[in-house]
Short mmCIF file of C-alpha atoms in Angstrom, two decimals:
data_model
loop_
_atom_site.label_atom_id
_atom_site.label_comp_id
_atom_site.label_asym_id
_atom_site.label_seq_id
_atom_site.Cartn_x
_atom_site.Cartn_y
_atom_site.Cartn_z
CA MET A 1 261.49 -42.01 122.64
CA ARG A 2 260.38 -40.20 119.43
CA ILE A 3 261.03 -36.27 119.67
CA ILE A 4 259.91 -33.20 117.67
CA LEU A 5 262.43 -30.47 118.28
CA CYS A 6 260.85 -27.06 117.65
CA GLY A 7 263.69 -24.42 117.02
CA PHE A 8 267.32 -25.24 116.49
CA GLY A 9 269.37 -22.24 117.62
CA ILE A 10 271.90 -22.69 120.29
CA VAL A 11 269.75 -24.72 122.86
CA GLY A 12 268.66 -27.21 119.98
CA GLN A 13 271.91 -27.63 118.60
CA SER A 14 273.22 -28.01 122.20
CA LEU A 15 270.91 -30.73 123.00
CA ALA A 16 271.41 -32.38 119.63
CA ARG A 17 275.12 -32.65 120.77
CA LEU A 18 274.28 -34.00 124.00
CA PHE A 19 272.05 -36.82 122.74
CA GLU A 20 275.01 -37.82 120.57
CA SER A 21 277.83 -37.67 123.06
CA ARG A 22 275.67 -39.47 125.87
CA ALA A 23 273.73 -42.10 123.65
CA ASP A 24 275.63 -45.38 125.17
CA ASP A 25 275.17 -43.65 128.83
CA LEU A 26 271.60 -42.66 128.60
CA TYR A 27 270.58 -46.13 127.13
CA ALA A 28 272.80 -47.85 129.56
CA LYS A 29 271.70 -45.95 132.85
CA TYR A 30 268.30 -44.91 132.02
CA ALA A 31 266.96 -47.34 128.91
CA LEU A 32 266.50 -43.84 127.10
CA LYS A 33 267.00 -43.69 123.38
CA PRO A 34 266.14 -40.31 122.26
CA ARG A 35 265.24 -40.15 118.57
CA ILE A 36 264.75 -36.76 116.77
CA VAL A 37 262.03 -37.61 114.17
CA GLY A 38 261.33 -33.97 113.28
CA VAL A 39 262.97 -30.77 113.55
CA PHE A 40 262.45 -27.17 112.32
CA ASP A 41 263.99 -23.88 112.59
CA SER A 42 263.09 -20.59 110.89
CA ARG A 43 263.54 -21.60 107.06
CA GLY A 44 261.82 -25.11 107.29
CA GLY A 45 262.27 -28.52 108.80
CA ALA A 46 263.62 -32.24 108.41
CA ALA A 47 261.73 -35.48 109.23
CA ASP A 48 262.45 -39.02 109.50
CA GLN A 49 260.73 -41.31 111.44
CA SER A 50 263.59 -43.72 111.89
CA GLY A 51 265.49 -40.98 113.46
CA LEU A 52 267.78 -38.07 112.14
CA ASP A 53 271.41 -37.95 112.86
CA PRO A 54 272.02 -35.22 115.62
CA GLY A 55 275.55 -34.32 114.26
CA LYS A 56 274.38 -34.37 110.79
CA LEU A 57 271.55 -31.70 111.73
CA VAL A 58 274.20 -29.68 113.43
CA SER A 59 276.55 -29.69 110.40
CA ALA A 60 273.68 -29.00 108.16
CA LYS A 61 272.64 -25.82 110.28
CA LYS A 62 276.29 -24.44 110.43
CA LYS A 63 276.66 -25.04 106.71
CA SER A 64 273.54 -23.47 105.35
CA GLY A 65 272.01 -22.12 108.26
CA SER A 66 269.00 -24.13 108.27
CA VAL A 67 268.17 -28.02 108.71
CA SER A 68 265.45 -27.48 106.37
CA ASP A 69 265.41 -30.79 103.82
CA GLY A 70 261.74 -29.68 102.45
CA ALA A 71 260.01 -31.51 104.96
CA PRO A 72 256.74 -29.45 106.15
CA SER A 73 257.75 -27.34 109.55
CA GLY A 74 255.84 -25.88 112.45
CA VAL A 75 252.22 -26.74 113.24
CA ASP A 76 252.04 -28.92 109.86
CA MET A 77 254.91 -31.04 111.50
CA ILE A 78 253.52 -31.63 114.95
CA GLN A 79 250.05 -32.42 113.34
CA ASN A 80 251.20 -35.08 110.80
CA ILE A 81 254.37 -36.73 112.60
CA GLU A 82 254.18 -39.42 115.27
CA ALA A 83 255.97 -38.40 118.19
CA ASP A 84 256.07 -38.83 122.09
CA VAL A 85 257.58 -35.54 123.05
CA LEU A 86 257.63 -32.22 121.63
CA ILE A 87 260.45 -30.00 122.81
CA GLU A 88 259.87 -26.37 122.31
CA THR A 89 262.91 -23.91 122.23
CA THR A 90 261.71 -21.36 120.03
CA ALA A 91 262.14 -17.52 121.12
CA SER A 92 260.07 -16.12 124.01
CA ASN A 93 257.39 -13.66 122.96
CA TYR A 94 255.63 -12.15 125.61
CA ASN A 95 252.91 -10.29 123.57
CA ASP A 96 250.91 -13.49 122.32
CA ALA A 97 253.51 -16.12 123.02
CA GLU A 98 253.20 -17.23 119.20
CA PRO A 99 254.52 -19.58 117.76
CA GLY A 100 255.20 -21.68 120.84
CA MET A 101 251.65 -21.49 122.22
CA THR A 102 250.40 -23.01 119.14
CA HIS A 103 253.14 -25.60 118.82
CA ILE A 104 252.68 -26.52 122.69
CA THR A 105 249.01 -26.73 122.52
CA THR A 106 248.80 -28.45 119.19
CA ALA A 107 251.15 -31.11 120.61
CA MET A 108 249.32 -31.71 123.85
CA LYS A 109 245.93 -32.06 121.94
CA ARG A 110 247.70 -34.85 119.81
CA GLY A 111 248.82 -36.50 123.00
CA MET A 112 252.33 -35.49 123.18
CA HIS A 113 254.24 -34.87 126.16
CA VAL A 114 255.81 -31.52 126.35
CA ILE A 115 259.24 -30.07 127.52
CA SER A 116 259.42 -25.92 127.02
CA VAL A 117 262.32 -23.69 127.53
CA ASN A 118 260.23 -20.77 126.04
CA LYS A 119 259.03 -18.78 128.97
CA GLY A 120 256.10 -16.92 126.90
CA PRO A 121 253.50 -19.51 126.52
CA LEU A 122 253.95 -20.26 130.53
CA ALA A 123 254.28 -16.50 131.31
CA LEU A 124 250.82 -15.72 129.72
CA ALA A 125 248.72 -19.05 130.20
CA PHE A 126 250.28 -20.81 132.73
CA PRO A 127 247.05 -22.04 134.55
CA SER A 128 245.38 -22.90 131.31
CA LEU A 129 248.30 -24.96 129.96
CA MET A 130 248.78 -26.78 133.04
CA GLU A 131 244.77 -27.70 132.76
CA LEU A 132 245.12 -28.42 128.82
CA ALA A 133 247.82 -31.12 130.13
CA THR A 134 245.85 -32.61 132.58
CA TYR A 135 242.76 -32.57 130.46
CA ASN A 136 244.87 -34.86 127.60
CA ARG A 137 246.84 -36.78 130.17
CA VAL A 138 250.05 -35.45 129.16
CA LEU A 139 253.31 -34.33 131.11
CA LEU A 140 254.24 -30.48 130.84
CA LYS A 141 257.70 -29.93 131.75
CA PHE A 142 259.89 -26.37 132.06
CA SER A 143 262.94 -26.85 134.35
CA GLY A 144 265.04 -24.74 131.94
CA THR A 145 262.71 -21.58 131.94
CA VAL A 146 264.03 -20.73 135.15
CA GLY A 147 267.56 -20.73 136.14
CA GLY A 148 269.16 -22.71 132.73
CA GLY A 149 271.09 -25.27 134.00
CA THR A 150 270.47 -24.63 137.80
CA PRO A 151 267.61 -26.79 139.08
CA ILE A 152 265.82 -23.90 140.74
CA LEU A 153 262.17 -25.47 140.33
CA ASP A 154 263.03 -28.72 141.10
CA TYR A 155 265.01 -27.82 144.52
CA ALA A 156 261.88 -25.63 145.83
CA LYS A 157 259.22 -28.39 144.52
CA ASN A 158 261.21 -31.42 145.46
CA SER A 159 264.17 -30.63 147.93
CA LEU A 160 261.72 -28.61 150.12
CA ARG A 161 258.91 -31.20 149.92
CA GLY A 162 256.86 -31.01 152.95
CA GLU A 163 257.65 -27.52 153.74
CA ARG A 164 255.35 -24.77 153.12
CA ILE A 165 257.25 -21.87 151.24
CA THR A 166 256.06 -18.60 152.60
CA SER A 167 257.96 -16.32 150.26
CA PHE A 168 260.93 -16.20 147.96
CA SER A 169 263.09 -13.58 145.92
CA GLY A 170 265.94 -14.00 143.70
CA ILE A 171 267.97 -12.32 140.92
CA LEU A 172 266.71 -14.32 137.99
CA ASN A 173 268.47 -12.14 134.99
CA GLY A 174 271.95 -12.67 134.38
CA THR A 175 272.25 -9.81 131.89
CA THR A 176 270.62 -7.06 134.08
CA ASN A 177 272.98 -8.75 136.99
CA TYR A 178 276.12 -8.38 134.97
CA ILE A 179 275.35 -4.51 133.76
CA LEU A 180 274.65 -3.69 137.52
CA SER A 181 277.81 -5.56 138.63
CA ASN A 182 279.98 -3.58 135.89
CA MET A 183 278.16 -0.26 137.14
CA ALA A 184 279.53 -1.01 140.49
CA SER A 185 282.96 -1.42 139.19
CA GLY A 186 282.79 2.13 137.58
CA LEU A 187 281.20 1.86 134.12
CA SER A 188 278.32 3.62 132.98
CA PHE A 189 275.03 2.33 132.09
CA GLU A 190 275.67 2.72 128.51
CA GLU A 191 279.05 1.31 128.85
CA ALA A 192 278.08 -1.64 130.85
CA LEU A 193 275.14 -2.28 128.33
CA ASP A 194 277.42 -2.17 125.57
CA ASP A 195 279.95 -4.70 126.98
CA ALA A 196 277.00 -6.95 127.85
CA LYS A 197 276.14 -6.83 123.92
CA GLN A 198 279.38 -7.45 122.84
CA LYS A 199 279.64 -10.67 125.12
CA GLY A 200 276.15 -11.85 123.55
CA TYR A 201 274.18 -11.64 126.88
CA VAL A 202 271.51 -9.38 125.61
CA GLU A 203 268.44 -10.53 123.96
CA ALA A 204 267.92 -9.27 120.44
CA ASP A 205 265.08 -7.31 122.08
CA GLU A 206 267.01 -5.69 124.77
CA SER A 207 263.76 -4.68 126.62
CA LEU A 208 263.01 -8.13 127.72
CA ASP A 209 266.29 -7.77 129.79
CA LEU A 210 266.62 -4.10 130.66
CA ASP A 211 262.37 -3.66 131.55
CA GLY A 212 262.53 -6.61 133.53
CA LEU A 213 260.11 -8.67 131.17
CA ASP A 214 262.21 -11.69 131.38
CA ALA A 215 262.57 -11.62 135.34
CA ALA A 216 258.86 -11.19 135.42
CA ALA A 217 258.23 -14.02 133.47
CA LYS A 218 260.38 -16.42 135.40
CA LEU A 219 258.49 -14.80 138.50
CA VAL A 220 255.18 -16.17 137.07
CA ILE A 221 256.45 -19.47 136.41
CA LEU A 222 257.72 -19.79 140.21
CA ALA A 223 254.71 -18.21 141.42
CA ASN A 224 252.48 -20.76 139.71
CA TRP A 225 254.44 -24.14 140.21
CA ILE A 226 255.96 -23.32 143.76
CA MET A 227 253.14 -21.22 145.58
CA GLY A 228 250.05 -22.54 143.79
CA MET A 229 249.06 -19.45 142.49
CA LYS A 230 247.17 -18.72 139.25
CA VAL A 231 248.58 -15.80 138.00
CA THR A 232 250.60 -14.31 134.50
CA MET A 233 252.32 -11.47 133.50
CA PRO A 234 249.63 -8.60 133.80
CA ASP A 235 249.63 -9.39 137.84
CA ILE A 236 253.49 -8.54 138.18
CA GLU A 237 254.45 -5.08 139.27
CA CYS A 238 257.58 -4.50 136.90
CA THR A 239 260.21 -1.83 136.74
CA GLY A 240 263.43 -2.53 134.90
CA ILE A 241 266.87 -1.00 135.24
CA ARG A 242 267.05 2.05 132.65
CA ARG A 243 266.71 4.55 135.46
CA VAL A 244 269.52 3.30 137.85
CA THR A 245 272.34 5.70 137.95
CA ALA A 246 275.78 5.85 139.16
CA LYS A 247 274.58 7.83 141.92
CA ASP A 248 272.17 5.13 142.97
CA ILE A 249 275.20 2.61 142.67
CA ASP A 250 277.42 5.08 144.91
CA ALA A 251 274.84 5.51 147.70
CA ALA A 252 274.14 1.64 147.85
CA ALA A 253 277.93 1.01 148.22
CA LYS A 254 278.27 3.81 151.05
CA LYS A 255 275.78 1.71 152.83
CA ARG A 256 277.75 -1.58 152.07
CA CYS A 257 275.06 -2.83 149.76
CA ALA A 258 274.58 -3.40 145.70
CA VAL A 259 271.92 -2.67 143.37
CA LYS A 260 270.14 -5.49 141.99
CA LEU A 261 267.16 -6.42 140.14
CA VAL A 262 265.22 -8.57 142.22
CA ALA A 263 262.10 -10.44 141.60
CA SER A 264 260.03 -11.30 144.93
CA CYS A 265 256.74 -13.17 146.00
CA ASP A 266 255.85 -11.99 149.26
CA GLY A 267 252.04 -11.14 149.45
CA ARG A 268 252.90 -9.12 146.26
CA LEU A 269 254.56 -9.99 143.19
CA GLN A 270 257.14 -7.55 142.26
CA VAL A 271 260.25 -7.08 140.08
CA GLY A 272 262.36 -4.12 140.31
CA PRO A 273 265.82 -2.70 141.36
CA ARG A 274 266.67 -2.97 145.04
CA GLU A 275 269.41 -2.50 147.58
CA ILE A 276 270.85 -5.97 148.68
CA ALA A 277 273.56 -6.12 151.78
CA ASP A 278 277.03 -7.08 150.22
CA ASP A 279 277.15 -9.81 152.94
CA ASP A 280 273.42 -11.28 151.81
CA PRO A 281 274.01 -14.81 150.09
CA LEU A 282 271.45 -13.27 147.31
CA CYS A 283 274.19 -10.77 146.46
CA VAL A 284 275.81 -12.29 143.69
CA ASN A 285 278.00 -10.81 140.85
CA GLY A 286 278.61 -11.24 137.16
CA THR A 287 275.75 -13.42 135.08
CA LEU A 288 274.98 -15.67 138.40
CA ASN A 289 271.56 -16.19 139.17
CA ALA A 290 270.49 -16.66 142.92
CA ILE A 291 267.11 -17.27 144.54
CA SER A 292 266.13 -17.45 148.45
CA PHE A 293 263.29 -19.52 149.46
CA THR A 294 261.75 -18.59 152.97
CA SER A 295 259.78 -21.45 154.37
CA GLU A 296 257.78 -21.83 157.32
CA HIS A 297 260.43 -24.15 159.35
CA SER A 298 263.61 -24.25 157.67
CA GLY A 299 264.26 -20.90 157.43
CA THR A 300 265.81 -19.14 154.41
CA GLN A 301 267.82 -21.12 151.83
CA THR A 302 269.49 -19.77 148.68
CA ILE A 303 270.54 -21.68 145.55
CA ILE A 304 272.97 -19.89 143.06
CA GLY A 305 274.05 -20.88 139.60
CA LYS A 306 274.28 -20.14 136.06
CA GLY A 307 271.18 -18.70 134.72
CA ALA A 308 271.49 -19.49 130.97
CA GLY A 309 273.80 -21.07 128.25
CA GLY A 310 273.10 -23.65 125.41
CA MET A 311 274.44 -26.62 127.29
CA GLU A 312 273.33 -25.53 130.72
CA THR A 313 269.82 -25.43 129.23
CA ALA A 314 270.08 -28.41 127.22
CA SER A 315 270.94 -30.17 130.46
CA SER A 316 267.87 -29.05 131.91
CA ILE A 317 265.91 -30.50 128.91
CA LEU A 318 267.29 -33.77 129.28
CA ARG A 319 266.50 -33.88 133.01
CA ASP A 320 262.81 -33.29 132.15
CA LEU A 321 263.39 -35.89 129.60
CA LEU A 322 264.35 -38.38 131.92
CA GLU A 323 261.56 -37.14 134.34
CA ILE A 324 259.02 -38.00 131.57
CA ARG A 325 260.59 -41.47 130.73
CA GLN A 326 260.42 -42.42 134.49
CA GLU A 327 256.62 -41.39 134.95
CA ILE A 328 255.72 -43.28 131.91
CA ALA A 329 257.45 -46.25 133.00
CA GLY A 330 255.90 -45.97 136.38
#
């Protein structure tokens, strides 16, 4: 399967390592032989129709900071290289979703299937992107956009198949959960934020985490995919955690509760700080994500797991790739 890889940061490099380490296993078990025919980062691209060596790509990135060998990058690569699947891993942009939006739409118009872990295009244009995929008879997969390596979308769509999900709520941003957990341990907001930054948990644009934009984007994807809505980012009522104080944390603790940034779909689409009982399965700490689905007959079920991480997200891409392989074979 010929692949163009957009972006070669932590996730892209983790995926390359995964392809290299599991090459024999993937072919033996699934008849899948991923072949990266093009890859680009912010400084340029590399291309070879016979396939690029994943290990050499990672080494080149570490040595020079780029995979570039002079090949055209970005849209030029997508338009001129023959590939079966485009994997979009560039940074999420919630203003205009670029450059990911153009990468995805260009690929679909050329007949490529698309896997995206970039939330920007889906958050701003989910309904139209799904329509474009259907029109061009290609598949659009995005398991890694919500929950990283934790299969939240797959669980709701497949494990609860036949059920009617009536509502859901969840902690969908590990960074804010880490900050609020540390505040509950006695740190101030500023101290907890600094600690999260030092550990590399905070986005380069911290407003994506602190103002709830990342959680809102994931809520859009969940609402569209699971509930059949047609919504985008402007439909979300969104409040971040900047105004949460030590007094708020202490007041919640006295009621045996914890303050968490919760995204919910229960008639309204909301993201905001909320008190959750300590014994609620949703009340997880650290960087964990958790989401509870309430369905008509099965009651409420909660799934918990890591929300981010290079290898975890790369594993979600591999799951999507295997699904595409299976659907093509079918």
